[in-house]
Short mmCIF file of C-alpha atoms in Angstrom, two decimals:
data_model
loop_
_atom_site.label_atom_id
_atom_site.label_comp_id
_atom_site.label_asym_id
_atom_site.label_seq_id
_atom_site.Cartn_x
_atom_site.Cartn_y
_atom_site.Cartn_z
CA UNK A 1 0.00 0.00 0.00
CA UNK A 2 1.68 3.37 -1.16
CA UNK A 3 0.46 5.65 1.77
CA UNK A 4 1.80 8.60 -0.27
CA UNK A 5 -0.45 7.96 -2.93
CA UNK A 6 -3.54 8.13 -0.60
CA UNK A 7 -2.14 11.44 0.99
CA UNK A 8 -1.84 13.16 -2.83
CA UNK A 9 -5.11 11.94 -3.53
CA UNK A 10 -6.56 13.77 0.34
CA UNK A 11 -5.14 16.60 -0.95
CA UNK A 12 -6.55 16.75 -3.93
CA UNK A 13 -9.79 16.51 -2.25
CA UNK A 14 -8.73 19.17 0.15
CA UNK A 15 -7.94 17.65 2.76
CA UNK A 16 -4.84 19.31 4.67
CA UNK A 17 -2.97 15.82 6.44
CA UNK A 18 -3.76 12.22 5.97
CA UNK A 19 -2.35 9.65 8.73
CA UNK A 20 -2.54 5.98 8.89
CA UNK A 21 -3.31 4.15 12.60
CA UNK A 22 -3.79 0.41 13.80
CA UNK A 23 -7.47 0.25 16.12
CA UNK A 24 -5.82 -0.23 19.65
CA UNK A 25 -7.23 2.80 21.51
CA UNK A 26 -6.87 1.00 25.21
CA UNK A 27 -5.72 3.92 26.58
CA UNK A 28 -7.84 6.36 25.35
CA UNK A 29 -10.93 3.93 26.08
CA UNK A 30 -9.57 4.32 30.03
CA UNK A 31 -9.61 7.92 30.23
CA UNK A 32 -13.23 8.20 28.14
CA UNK A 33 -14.60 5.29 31.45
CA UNK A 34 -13.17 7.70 33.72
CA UNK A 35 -14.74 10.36 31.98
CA UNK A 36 -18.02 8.82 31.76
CA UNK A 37 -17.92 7.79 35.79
CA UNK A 38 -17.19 11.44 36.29
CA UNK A 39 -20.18 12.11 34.93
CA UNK A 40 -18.49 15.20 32.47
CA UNK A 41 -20.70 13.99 29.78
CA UNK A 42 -23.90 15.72 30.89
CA UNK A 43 -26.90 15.08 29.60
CA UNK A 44 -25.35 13.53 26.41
CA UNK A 45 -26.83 10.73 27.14
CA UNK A 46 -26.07 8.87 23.98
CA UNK A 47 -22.70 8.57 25.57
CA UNK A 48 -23.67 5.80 28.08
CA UNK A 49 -25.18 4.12 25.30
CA UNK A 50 -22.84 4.11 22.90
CA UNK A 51 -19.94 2.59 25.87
CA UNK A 52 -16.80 1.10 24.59
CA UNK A 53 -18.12 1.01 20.68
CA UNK A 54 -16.25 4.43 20.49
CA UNK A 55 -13.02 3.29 21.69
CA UNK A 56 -13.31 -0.33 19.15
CA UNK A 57 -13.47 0.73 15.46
CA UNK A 58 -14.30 -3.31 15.06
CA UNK A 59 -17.08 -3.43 17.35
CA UNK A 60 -18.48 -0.29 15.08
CA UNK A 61 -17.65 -1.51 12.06
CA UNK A 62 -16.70 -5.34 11.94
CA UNK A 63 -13.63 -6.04 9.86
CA UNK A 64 -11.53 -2.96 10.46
CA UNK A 65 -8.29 -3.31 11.22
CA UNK A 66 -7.12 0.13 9.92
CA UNK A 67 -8.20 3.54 9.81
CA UNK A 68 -7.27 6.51 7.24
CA UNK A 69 -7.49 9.71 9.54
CA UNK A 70 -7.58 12.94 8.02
CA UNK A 71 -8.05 16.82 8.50
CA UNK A 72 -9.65 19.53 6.62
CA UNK A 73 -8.42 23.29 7.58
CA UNK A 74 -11.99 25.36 7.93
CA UNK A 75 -11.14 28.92 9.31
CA UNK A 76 -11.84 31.52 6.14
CA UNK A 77 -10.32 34.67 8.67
CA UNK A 78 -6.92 35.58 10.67
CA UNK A 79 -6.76 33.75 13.70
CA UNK A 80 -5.52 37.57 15.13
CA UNK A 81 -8.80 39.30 14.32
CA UNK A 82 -11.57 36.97 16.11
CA UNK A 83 -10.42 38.25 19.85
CA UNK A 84 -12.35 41.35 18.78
CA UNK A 85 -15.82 39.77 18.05
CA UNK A 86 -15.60 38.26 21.72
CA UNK A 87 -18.05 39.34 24.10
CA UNK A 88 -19.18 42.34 21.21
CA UNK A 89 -21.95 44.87 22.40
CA UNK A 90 -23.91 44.80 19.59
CA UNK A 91 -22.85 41.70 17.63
CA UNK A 92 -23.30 37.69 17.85
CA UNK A 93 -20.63 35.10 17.86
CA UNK A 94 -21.11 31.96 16.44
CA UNK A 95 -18.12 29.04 16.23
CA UNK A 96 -16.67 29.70 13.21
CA UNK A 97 -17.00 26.05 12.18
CA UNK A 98 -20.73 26.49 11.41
CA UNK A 99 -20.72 29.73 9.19
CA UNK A 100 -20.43 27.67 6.09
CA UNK A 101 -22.14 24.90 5.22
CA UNK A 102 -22.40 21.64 7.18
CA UNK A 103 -19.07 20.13 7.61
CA UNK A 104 -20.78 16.81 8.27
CA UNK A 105 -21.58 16.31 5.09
CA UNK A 106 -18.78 17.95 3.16
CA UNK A 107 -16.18 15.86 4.90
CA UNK A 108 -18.09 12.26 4.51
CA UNK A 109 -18.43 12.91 0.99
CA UNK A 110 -14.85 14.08 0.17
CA UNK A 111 -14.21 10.98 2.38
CA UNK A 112 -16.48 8.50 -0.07
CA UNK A 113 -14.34 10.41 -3.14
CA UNK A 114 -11.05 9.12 -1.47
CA UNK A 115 -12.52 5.48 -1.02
CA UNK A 116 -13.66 5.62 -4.61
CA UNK A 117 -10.59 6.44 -5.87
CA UNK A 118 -8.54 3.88 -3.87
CA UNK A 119 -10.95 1.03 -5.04
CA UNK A 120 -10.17 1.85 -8.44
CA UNK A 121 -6.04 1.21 -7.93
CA UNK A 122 -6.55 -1.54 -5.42
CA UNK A 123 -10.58 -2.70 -6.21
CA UNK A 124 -13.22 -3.77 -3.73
CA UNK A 125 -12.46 -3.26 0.15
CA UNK A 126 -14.11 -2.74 3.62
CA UNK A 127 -14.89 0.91 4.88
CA UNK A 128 -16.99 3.12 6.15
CA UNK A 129 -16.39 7.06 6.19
CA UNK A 130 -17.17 9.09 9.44
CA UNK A 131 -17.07 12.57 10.63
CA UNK A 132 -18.25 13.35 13.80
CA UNK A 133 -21.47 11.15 12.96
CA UNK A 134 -20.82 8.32 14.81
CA UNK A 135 -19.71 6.59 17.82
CA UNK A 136 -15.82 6.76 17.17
CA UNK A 137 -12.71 8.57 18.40
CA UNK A 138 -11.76 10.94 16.16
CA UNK A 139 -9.00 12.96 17.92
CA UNK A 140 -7.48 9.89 19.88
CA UNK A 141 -7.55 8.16 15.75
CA UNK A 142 -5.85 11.31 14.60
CA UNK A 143 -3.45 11.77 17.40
CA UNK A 144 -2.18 8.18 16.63
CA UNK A 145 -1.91 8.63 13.17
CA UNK A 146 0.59 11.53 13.79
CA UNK A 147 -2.03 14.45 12.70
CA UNK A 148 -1.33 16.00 15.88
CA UNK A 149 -1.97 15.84 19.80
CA UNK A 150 -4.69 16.33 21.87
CA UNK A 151 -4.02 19.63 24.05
CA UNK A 152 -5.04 20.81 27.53
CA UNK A 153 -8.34 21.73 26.18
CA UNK A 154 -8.78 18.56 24.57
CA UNK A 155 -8.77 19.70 21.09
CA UNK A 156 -6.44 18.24 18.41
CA UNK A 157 -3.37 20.66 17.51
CA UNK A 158 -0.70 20.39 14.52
CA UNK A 159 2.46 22.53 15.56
CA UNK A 160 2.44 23.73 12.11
CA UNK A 161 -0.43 25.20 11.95
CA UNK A 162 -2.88 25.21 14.98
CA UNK A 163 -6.50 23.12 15.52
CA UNK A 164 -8.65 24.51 13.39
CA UNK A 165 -9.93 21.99 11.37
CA UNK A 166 -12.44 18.99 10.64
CA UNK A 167 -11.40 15.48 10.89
CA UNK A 168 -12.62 12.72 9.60
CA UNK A 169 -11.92 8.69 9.22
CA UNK A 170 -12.19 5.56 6.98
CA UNK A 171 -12.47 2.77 9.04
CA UNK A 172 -11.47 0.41 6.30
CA UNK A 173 -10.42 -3.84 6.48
CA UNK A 174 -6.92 -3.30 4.12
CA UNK A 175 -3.33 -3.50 6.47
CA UNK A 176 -1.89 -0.59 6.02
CA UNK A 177 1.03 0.64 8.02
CA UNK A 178 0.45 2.87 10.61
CA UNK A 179 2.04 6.44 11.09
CA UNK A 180 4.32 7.20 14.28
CA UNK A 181 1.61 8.86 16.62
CA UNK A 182 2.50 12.52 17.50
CA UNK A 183 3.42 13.68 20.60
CA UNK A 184 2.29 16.43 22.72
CA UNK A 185 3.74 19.99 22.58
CA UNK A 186 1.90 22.34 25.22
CA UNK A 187 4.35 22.26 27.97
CA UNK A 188 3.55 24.36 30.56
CA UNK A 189 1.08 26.75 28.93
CA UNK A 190 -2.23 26.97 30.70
CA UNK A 191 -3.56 29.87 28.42
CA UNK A 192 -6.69 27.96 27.74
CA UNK A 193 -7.57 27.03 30.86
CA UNK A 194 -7.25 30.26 31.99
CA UNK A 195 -9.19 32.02 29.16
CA UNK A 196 -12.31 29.30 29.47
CA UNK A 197 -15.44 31.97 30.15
CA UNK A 198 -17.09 29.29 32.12
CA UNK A 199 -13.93 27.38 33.72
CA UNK A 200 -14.93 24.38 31.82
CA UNK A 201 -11.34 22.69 31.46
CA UNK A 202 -11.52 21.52 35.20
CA UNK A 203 -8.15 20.25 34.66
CA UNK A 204 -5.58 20.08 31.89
CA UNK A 205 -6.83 17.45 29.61
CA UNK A 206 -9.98 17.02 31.33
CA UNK A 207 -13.26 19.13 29.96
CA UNK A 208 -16.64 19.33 31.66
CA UNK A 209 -18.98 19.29 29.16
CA UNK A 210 -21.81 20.67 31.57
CA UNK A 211 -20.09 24.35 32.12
CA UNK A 212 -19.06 24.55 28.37
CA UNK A 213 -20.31 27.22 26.04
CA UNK A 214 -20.49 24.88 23.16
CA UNK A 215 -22.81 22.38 25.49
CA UNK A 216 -24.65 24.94 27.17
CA UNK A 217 -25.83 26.48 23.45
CA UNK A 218 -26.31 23.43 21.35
CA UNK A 219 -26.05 20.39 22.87
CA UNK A 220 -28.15 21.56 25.68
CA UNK A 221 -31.99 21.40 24.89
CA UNK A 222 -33.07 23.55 28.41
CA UNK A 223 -32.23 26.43 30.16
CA UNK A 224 -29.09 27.71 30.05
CA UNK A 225 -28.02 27.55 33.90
CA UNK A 226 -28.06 31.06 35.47
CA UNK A 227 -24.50 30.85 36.95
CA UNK A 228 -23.40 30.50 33.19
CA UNK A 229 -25.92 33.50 31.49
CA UNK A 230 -23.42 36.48 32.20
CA UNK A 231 -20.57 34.48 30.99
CA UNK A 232 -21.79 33.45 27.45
CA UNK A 233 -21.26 36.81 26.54
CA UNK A 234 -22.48 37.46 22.80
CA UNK A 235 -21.48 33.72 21.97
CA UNK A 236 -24.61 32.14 20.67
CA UNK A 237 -23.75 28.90 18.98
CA UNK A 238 -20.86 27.33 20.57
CA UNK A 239 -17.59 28.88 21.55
CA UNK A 240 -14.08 29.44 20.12
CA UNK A 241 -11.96 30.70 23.31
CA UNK A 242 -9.60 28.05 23.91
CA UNK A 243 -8.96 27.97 20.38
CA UNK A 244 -8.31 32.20 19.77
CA UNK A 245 -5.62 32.53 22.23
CA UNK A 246 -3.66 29.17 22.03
CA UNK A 247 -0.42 30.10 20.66
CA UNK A 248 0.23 27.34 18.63
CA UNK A 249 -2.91 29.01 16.16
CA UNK A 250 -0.60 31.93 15.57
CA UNK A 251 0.30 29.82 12.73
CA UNK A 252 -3.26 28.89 11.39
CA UNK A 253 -3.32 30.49 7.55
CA UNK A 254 -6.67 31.26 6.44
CA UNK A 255 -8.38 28.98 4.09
CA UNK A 256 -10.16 29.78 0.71
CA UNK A 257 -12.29 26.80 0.82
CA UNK A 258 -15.89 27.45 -0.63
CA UNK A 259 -17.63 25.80 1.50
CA UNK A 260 -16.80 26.72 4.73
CA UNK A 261 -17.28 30.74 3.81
CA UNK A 262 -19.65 32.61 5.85
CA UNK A 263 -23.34 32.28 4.61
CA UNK A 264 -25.95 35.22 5.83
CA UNK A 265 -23.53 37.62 7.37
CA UNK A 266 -22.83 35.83 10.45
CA UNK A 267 -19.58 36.00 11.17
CA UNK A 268 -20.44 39.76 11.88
CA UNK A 269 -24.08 39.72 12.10
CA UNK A 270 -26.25 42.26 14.34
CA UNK A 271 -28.04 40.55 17.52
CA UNK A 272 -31.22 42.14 17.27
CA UNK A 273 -31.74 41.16 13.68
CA UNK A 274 -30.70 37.85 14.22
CA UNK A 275 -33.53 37.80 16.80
CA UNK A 276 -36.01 39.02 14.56
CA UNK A 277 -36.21 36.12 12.30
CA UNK A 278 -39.01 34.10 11.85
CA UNK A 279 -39.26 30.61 12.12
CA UNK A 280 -39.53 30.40 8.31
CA UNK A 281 -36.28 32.32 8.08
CA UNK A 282 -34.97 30.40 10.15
CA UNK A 283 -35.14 27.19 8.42
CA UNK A 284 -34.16 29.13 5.33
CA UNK A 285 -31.27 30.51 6.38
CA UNK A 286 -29.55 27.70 8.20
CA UNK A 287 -30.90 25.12 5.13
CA UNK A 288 -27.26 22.64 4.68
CA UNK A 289 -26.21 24.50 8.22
CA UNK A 290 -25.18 22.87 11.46
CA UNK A 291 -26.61 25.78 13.14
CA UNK A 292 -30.19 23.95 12.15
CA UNK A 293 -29.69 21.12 14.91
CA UNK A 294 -30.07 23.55 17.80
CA UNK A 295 -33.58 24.70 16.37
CA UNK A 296 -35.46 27.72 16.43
CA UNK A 297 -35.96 27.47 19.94
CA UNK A 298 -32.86 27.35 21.00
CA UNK A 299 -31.75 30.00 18.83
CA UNK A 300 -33.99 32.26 20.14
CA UNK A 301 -33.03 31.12 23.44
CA UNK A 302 -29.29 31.80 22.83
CA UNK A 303 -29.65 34.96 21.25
CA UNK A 304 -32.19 36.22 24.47
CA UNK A 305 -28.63 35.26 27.01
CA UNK A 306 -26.28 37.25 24.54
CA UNK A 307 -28.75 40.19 24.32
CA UNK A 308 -28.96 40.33 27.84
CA UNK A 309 -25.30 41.07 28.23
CA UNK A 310 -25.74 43.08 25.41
CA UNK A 311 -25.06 47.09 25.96
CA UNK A 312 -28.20 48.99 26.92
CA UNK A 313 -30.06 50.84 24.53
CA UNK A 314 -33.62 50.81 23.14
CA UNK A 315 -33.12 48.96 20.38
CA UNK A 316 -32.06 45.91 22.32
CA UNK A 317 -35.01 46.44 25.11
CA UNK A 318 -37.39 47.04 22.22
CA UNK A 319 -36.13 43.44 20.86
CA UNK A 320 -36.05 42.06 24.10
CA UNK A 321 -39.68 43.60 24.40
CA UNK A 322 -41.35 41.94 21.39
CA UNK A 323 -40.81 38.63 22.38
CA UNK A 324 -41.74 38.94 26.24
CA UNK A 325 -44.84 37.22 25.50
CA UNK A 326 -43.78 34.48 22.96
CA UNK A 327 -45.19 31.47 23.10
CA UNK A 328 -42.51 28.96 24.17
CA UNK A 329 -41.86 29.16 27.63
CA UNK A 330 -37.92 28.70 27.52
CA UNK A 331 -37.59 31.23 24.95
CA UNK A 332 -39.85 33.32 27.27
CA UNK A 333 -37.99 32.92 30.72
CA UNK A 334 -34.49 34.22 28.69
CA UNK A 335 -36.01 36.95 27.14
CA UNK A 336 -37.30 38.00 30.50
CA UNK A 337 -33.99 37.53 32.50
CA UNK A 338 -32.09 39.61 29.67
CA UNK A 339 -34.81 42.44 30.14
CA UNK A 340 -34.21 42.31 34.00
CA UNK A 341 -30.17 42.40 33.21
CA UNK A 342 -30.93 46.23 31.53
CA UNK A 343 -33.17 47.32 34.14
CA UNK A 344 -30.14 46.26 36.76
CA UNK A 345 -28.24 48.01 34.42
CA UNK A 346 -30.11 51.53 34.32
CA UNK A 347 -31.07 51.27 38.23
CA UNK A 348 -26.78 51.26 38.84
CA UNK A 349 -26.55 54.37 36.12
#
């Protein structure tokens, strides 16, 4: 098997690195048990059922014995100018992974392209193409396949050139020889530990799920916990911190990758006209978007937190007023805490 020959072809299809690992994962399978008894996985139920599949490509996909790992560079902007957007008066920030369209999708089917074209050097084999659809591993795969290491704050990082990026996976049934696995690089630096808004990497390594951003505005399907309303900020789908201020992103290049470029305005869209869409824009607007999963109650929900820490003015209260009486009663009990945050705010003026 010429391995080089299946990292030309990635590239081709855009991926950035292809890596090549065996399926023993025993000792990231330890430290996703200890996760689990920790209870860090929330509410994310799906977790608990899933068990041990995620740590045994075999028991997910009988046969494998080897998996292609790969990454796919997504950020369309300079690293340097997102600190900026953070915690914006009058603007909303969304995780600059869903601005374009769904990665999901993009990534299995460049995935299926690389398959294709392997089959037609080597014919007929065993795989399956994943990303972040399925029971599996994905950064403990890609850390063994030398694509990088898992940092403090348990995203994937390439020294060259930072974390931001997809991965994705063949699980496939061919031997192929796997890559020397990376090895970590963040030494003593705590930076995103310390720049967490909600102090959700409880140690270095280790992330509760329940007090991060990304949970707490997607995942989530509730409330958003008052202890954690101030410190969303204007983030209203997901959250980018740990990822803005790690050095190694300094050397993240901007991509010019069609679909992953903003769609709508909203990588500098306005809060209150974000909250004045109706449901029928909102399925319009996020149509082929991963922002769809959270639904339009939970984007109205999101957007109530972030205009509540908003800067006062009437336009926001006059927002904040037109939905006081909506019908869903989550959407309603945000949109009446954020109106309570500006009258705090004018009673301390």
């Amino acid at each position: 098997m010429r391995r080089d020959e299946i990292r030309r072809w990635a590239e081709e299809l855009g991926f950035t690195s292809t890596g090549f690992t065996d399926i023993d994962l025993a000792g990231a399978e330890q430290r996703l048990v200890d996760w689990l008894a920790a209870g860090l996985h929330g509410s994310m139920t799906y977790f608990d059922r899933h068990g041990t599949v995620r740590s045994r490509p075999a028991a997910l996909v009988p046969g494998t014995v080897s998996v292609i790992s790969v990454t796919c560079d997504y950020l369309t902007e300079p690293n340097a100018s997102l600190p900026a957007l953070l915690d914006h008066p009058e603007r909303a920030y969304v995780s600059r992974y869903a601005l374009g369209r769904d990665y999901h999708k993009r990534m299995r089917r460049r995935l299926e392209q690389l398959a294709s074209r392997l089959q037609q050097v080597i014919g007929p084999f065993g795989y399956r193409a994943f990303c972040d659809s399925a029971p599996v591993l994905e950064k403990a795969l890609a850390e063994k396949a030398g694509l990088g290491w898992i940092g403090k704050h348990t995203n994937l990082i390439d020294k060259r050139r930072g974390s931001w990026f997809f991965l994705g996976e063949l699980y496939t049934d061919l031997e192929i020889t796997p890559d020397r696995p990376a090895t970590g690089h963040c030494g003593t630096c705590v930076r995103c530990i310390d720049v967490c808004p909600t102090q959700a990497i409880v140690a270095p390594y280790v992330l509760d799920a329940r007090r991060c951003i990304s949970f707490l505005t997607i995942e989530n399907r509730g409330p958003i916990p008052l202890e954690f309303r101030r410190a969303i900020g204007n983030r209203i789908f997901g959250c980018d911190d740990c990822q803005i201020f790690c050095p190694w992103n300094k050397f993240a290049e901007p991509v010019d990758d069609t679909d992953f470029k903003p769609r709508h305005g909203l990588d500098q869209a306005d809060l209150t006209e974000l909250f004045a869409w109706t449901a029928a824009e909102f399925e319009t607007r996020t149509l082929g978007s991963a922002i769809r999963r959270i639904g339009y109650r939970g984007w109205l929900r999101n957007i109530a937190v972030a205009l509540g820490n908003a800067r006062t003015s009437k336009r926001v209260i006059d927002a904040l007023s037109m939905r006081r009486d909506d019908p869903d009663e989550l959407v309603r009990e945000h949109v009446n805490w954020a109106l309570a945050q500006h009258q705090r705010s004018t009673e301390l003026v």
